[in-house]
Amino acid sequence: DTHGLHLDNERSMWPYRDWVVRAFNDNLPFDQFTIWQLAGDLLPNATREQQIASGFNRCNVTTSEGGSINEEFVFRYAVDRTETTLAVWMGLTAGCAVCHDHKFDPITSKDFYSLYAFFNSAADPAMDGNRIDTPPILKLTTPAQQKQLDELAKQSGAVNKEIKTALKKFDYVDPATLNPPPPKVHRETVWVDDNLPPNAKPGGNGTVFDFVVEAGDVPPLNGKRCFRRKANDEVGQDFFTGAEPFEITAGMKLFAHVFLDPKDTPKAIMLQFHTKDDWNNRANWGDEKAIPFGEKAARTKTQIGALPKTGEWVRLEINPATIGLKAGTKVDGMAFTQFGGMVHWDKAGWVFEANPATDALYSQSVWEKTNQAKVNKDYPKEIADILRSVKPEERKPEQNQKLHDYYLEFVSRAPDDFLAPLRKQRDALKTKQEEVEKGVPFTFVMADLKEPREAFVMTRGQYDKPGDKVTRRTPGWLPAMKPKGESATRLDLAKWVVDPSQPLTARVTVNRFWQQLFGIGLVKTANDFGSQGDPPSHPELLDWLATTFIEQGWDVKKFMKQLVMSATYRQDSKVTPKHLAVDPENRLLARGPRFRLDAEVVRDSALFTSGLLVSKIGGKPVKPYQPENIWEPVAYSGSNTRFYKQDSGDALYRRSLYTFIKRTAPAPGMTTFDAPSREQFCVRRERSNTPLQALLLMNDVQYFEAARALAQRMLTESNARSEDRIRFAFRVVVGRAPTKSELAVLGDTLKHQLARFEKESEAAMKAISFGESKPKPELKPAELAAYTMVANVILNLDEAVTKN
C-alpha cells in the first residue's frame, strides 16, 4: 500500500488485491491468471479485470528521492520484474545472472537481459513523484459515477461554448500599449461580515459564532453586526465546510478587522486559513508561543508582528505568500483564534489591486514576457511549448492566435465584467467534477512505451555500463517461444510461461500448492528449482501432479480438492518417536501435516473464534490496532504515512489480508509471525518459534479483546456449567474436546481468577475494557474477566496457532 522507498507514501494498489481474491473465488484457470498478470494490458480489447490484473508488475518498490538517477531506477525496476517473474513462475534464481553468468544453472547474463528486455520498456516513470496515483493508472468508475461525469462534461462544454462566443465580441487592447497608462484596478470582496459566507457550517472549540448587534462600547465597523469572543485561554471559532471556496491570485491580499479590548487584552490573536484537508496556513500577532498551533518560523505559524493597537478597529492585512498560500490555491475556510481577552472581529475577506500596464493578469505582452522560454506545467502542453520554445518574432499567425485565445479565456482579468459569471459557472462545474472523480477508485496498471527502449547486457550489473545489445528471447535450453525476435511482446512471454511444453511453471506451481497444505514442498526449496536447490522428495509424484494440473485445464479448485481429499493429506499428524527419529521434517509423508499457521491466519483465527471477525470482502486497506510509534521513527516529515492513525469500528476486525502494509514499517503483529515486508517477492516464508510470539498472543490488545469476546460466547452460547463452557471454547478454538487433565487445569484457572476478580472489582473492569468492542452490560464483570483469562489461555495453546 506504499511506494516502499524514501517518503514511502501511500499508493492505490488495493483494487489489484481485490482482483486476486476474485480470481481465486471465481476459479480463474491458472494459465489465464498468469497471462492476465504478466500482460493483461496487452490482450486484445483488454477488459477492466485484465487491466487491473496487470498491476502485478506495478507492485515493486519505487522512489522519488532527490538525487536518484532516472536511468538507474528504470534499470532496477526492469531487473526486479524479471527476477520476480522467473522466481514466482519458474523457480529460478535468475538474479545471479544480473552481474555474471549463473555459476550453477544454465542461465547466462545474455539470457537474463534478453528476458529483461520484455520489461525494459514499461511506461511507468522511474521517479514515482511520491503520488498515490503514479501513472499509468486505471480509473474504476461505477455506471452512476460515469453518468454523472458525462452530464457534467456536457454542461461544461455548453459553458465553454458560451465563453468562446462572448470573447469573440470582446475588443481587447493591451494596457501596456496605452499612453497614458490606465488607472490601477482595485477590487475588494468581503467574505465574513454580518454573517458567515452562505452555507458555511461553523465549528471550533467553543460556542457558535456570537454575532452581536451594535451595542455597548464597540459598534460594528461595517454593517449591523460583528463577531465577539471572550476567552480565558486559547479558543478559536472556524468554518471550513459548506462555504464556496475562493482562489488565491497574484496581487491579492487577505484582510480582517479586529478590535482588542484595552481592559481585557489577549496575549495573541491568529487568523487561520483552511485549504483541502488542513489548517496549515496561519498568521499570528502578539505572543508567538501563546497559541499552540503550528511551528514557529514556518508557514504553519507565521509571526506577522506585535498585537494591534487596542481600543479601536484595526485592519489586519496579509500577503498570502507570507503564510504559504500560493497562487491557484483554493481556500474554503477561515478561523478567528485568540489567547485570552475580549476580541471583536469584523469585515474579513480579500482585496485585489493591480497596475494593468505591468500586471500579467491584464497585459498579454507582460504575461508572454513573464513566461517566455520557461517551463510551465500549469498551462496546456501546446501553450507551454509555444512560450518555451518559439521566439515571439518566429511565431506563426496561428500560434499567436492560440496564445491570444488562451490568454483571454483562462488568464486575463480584463473581460471579468461580463465573463466573471460564466467563469464562476465553469469553475463550479469543474469543482463538482473533481468531487465526483475524488470518489472514483483507481489502481496501478502496466503499459509499454510506444517506442521500446533498447536492451543491453549490463556489464557487472551496472546500469550505466551497457555491453552487447540483446533482443527479446527466452533461454535456448528451454522450449522456444513463438514468435521470436524484437516483435515478441510481454503477452508472448506470458503465454510461453504457461505453455504446456514449458516444463517448469506447472511443477513450480503445484509444488507451492503442496507447500501451502503440507508446510513444505515436494521440492523444499520452492524458490530454487536449480541445481543448488533440494531435489524433489517424490519426483514421479511431482511430475504427475504437474501434468494432471495442466490436463485438468489449470483448475485450481479441482486440484486443491484433489490434494485435501488424498489419503496422504488426511493422515493423523501425531508424531511418534520413531517417525521423529527417521523423518523429523515429514519428507516421507508418513503422517499428516503439522506446522505453525501463517501470521494472517493466526490473527484471523482468533477473530473468527471470538466472533469478532468482519467477513466483508474487498475494499480499501484498514489500520487495526498497532503499538504506538512504529511508523513515526522511520518516516520523513513530508510523508503522508508519517503518522499511524488507527481505524475504528468494523475496520479493526477485518481479515488480515486487508491490513494496510507500509513497507518501511510493516505491522509488527504480522512480522512477529514471519510475514514478509513486501519489499520483494517471497515464495516461501520462514516459520520461527520465539518468546515474542507468545508475549504477543498473551498481551496484544487484538488478542486479549478476542479472548474477552470468546469468553462472552462461553457465557452466552453454552449452558451454565463451567465445565461445559470450557469444553465449548476448547472445541471452538482447537477442534476437539479437552482431556481430563486439560479440563482440570482450565477449571482450576477459572476458580483462581474468579476468586481474584470478585475481590478486585477494579481489576475486573480493567480486564474487560481492552479494545473498542464493548462487553454485554448484563454480564457480571468479575465472571466475564475470569472467563477472559481462561479464553486467553486457550487461544495461546500451541494447537490454536498450529495446523494439525
PDB file of N, CA and C in Angstrom, residues 162 197 202 253 312 350 402 433 444 518-519 536 606 672 707 802:
ATOM      1  N   GLU A 162     -20.254  29.132 -24.591  1.00  0.00           N
ATOM      2  CA  GLU A 162     -20.743  30.488 -24.308  1.00  0.00           C
ATOM      3  C   GLU A 162     -19.575  31.454 -24.111  1.00  0.00           C
ATOM      4  N   PRO A 197     -20.120  33.176   5.335  1.00  0.00           N
ATOM      5  CA  PRO A 197     -20.493  33.017   3.928  1.00  0.00           C
ATOM      6  C   PRO A 197     -21.689  32.075   3.790  1.00  0.00           C
ATOM      7  N   PRO A 202     -20.455  26.443  10.967  1.00  0.00           N
ATOM      8  CA  PRO A 202     -19.482  26.847  11.996  1.00  0.00           C
ATOM      9  C   PRO A 202     -18.932  25.661  12.762  1.00  0.00           C
ATOM     10  N   LYS A 253      -4.489  40.344  -1.485  1.00  0.00           N
ATOM     11  CA  LYS A 253      -4.136  40.401  -0.065  1.00  0.00           C
ATOM     12  C   LYS A 253      -5.350  40.003   0.754  1.00  0.00           C
ATOM     13  N   GLU A 312      -9.548  50.350  19.361  1.00  0.00           N
ATOM     14  CA  GLU A 312     -10.051  50.851  18.079  1.00  0.00           C
ATOM     15  C   GLU A 312      -9.994  49.723  17.038  1.00  0.00           C
ATOM     16  N   TRP A 350     -10.854  39.582   1.048  1.00  0.00           N
ATOM     17  CA  TRP A 350      -9.629  39.780   0.298  1.00  0.00           C
ATOM     18  C   TRP A 350      -9.778  40.985  -0.619  1.00  0.00           C
ATOM     19  N   LYS A 402      -3.532  31.274 -30.972  1.00  0.00           N
ATOM     20  CA  LYS A 402      -3.766  30.319 -29.880  1.00  0.00           C
ATOM     21  C   LYS A 402      -3.379  30.923 -28.536  1.00  0.00           C
ATOM     22  N   GLN A 433     -17.009  18.202 -10.768  1.00  0.00           N
ATOM     23  CA  GLN A 433     -16.356  17.106 -11.478  1.00  0.00           C
ATOM     24  C   GLN A 433     -15.217  16.530 -10.644  1.00  0.00           C
ATOM     25  N   PHE A 444      -2.984   0.948 -10.075  1.00  0.00           N
ATOM     26  CA  PHE A 444      -1.828   0.951 -10.967  1.00  0.00           C
ATOM     27  C   PHE A 444      -1.964  -0.186 -11.983  1.00  0.00           C
ATOM     28  N   PHE A 518       0.965 -28.720   3.080  1.00  0.00           N
ATOM     29  CA  PHE A 518       1.796 -29.629   3.878  1.00  0.00           C
ATOM     30  C   PHE A 518       2.902 -28.910   4.651  1.00  0.00           C
ATOM     31  N   GLY A 519       3.064 -27.612   4.418  1.00  0.00           N
ATOM     32  CA  GLY A 519       4.077 -26.855   5.152  1.00  0.00           C
ATOM     33  C   GLY A 519       5.432 -26.873   4.508  1.00  0.00           C
ATOM     34  N   PRO A 536      13.488 -33.064  -5.595  1.00  0.00           N
ATOM     35  CA  PRO A 536      12.165 -33.424  -5.080  1.00  0.00           C
ATOM     36  C   PRO A 536      12.210 -34.713  -4.282  1.00  0.00           C
ATOM     37  N   ALA A 606      -8.120 -16.127  15.610  1.00  0.00           N
ATOM     38  CA  ALA A 606      -8.521 -15.574  16.906  1.00  0.00           C
ATOM     39  C   ALA A 606      -9.780 -14.725  16.759  1.00  0.00           C
ATOM     40  N   THR A 672       6.111 -10.412  13.456  1.00  0.00           N
ATOM     41  CA  THR A 672       6.461 -11.291  14.583  1.00  0.00           C
ATOM     42  C   THR A 672       6.220 -12.751  14.221  1.00  0.00           C
ATOM     43  N   ALA A 707     -10.011 -12.690  23.304  1.00  0.00           N
ATOM     44  CA  ALA A 707     -10.242 -13.590  24.437  1.00  0.00           C
ATOM     45  C   ALA A 707     -11.501 -13.179  25.206  1.00  0.00           C
ATOM     46  N   THR A 802      -1.464 -23.719  15.390  1.00  0.00           N
ATOM     47  CA  THR A 802      -0.793 -24.760  14.614  1.00  0.00           C
ATOM     48  C   THR A 802      -1.800 -25.519  13.763  1.00  0.00           C
TER      49      THR A 802
END
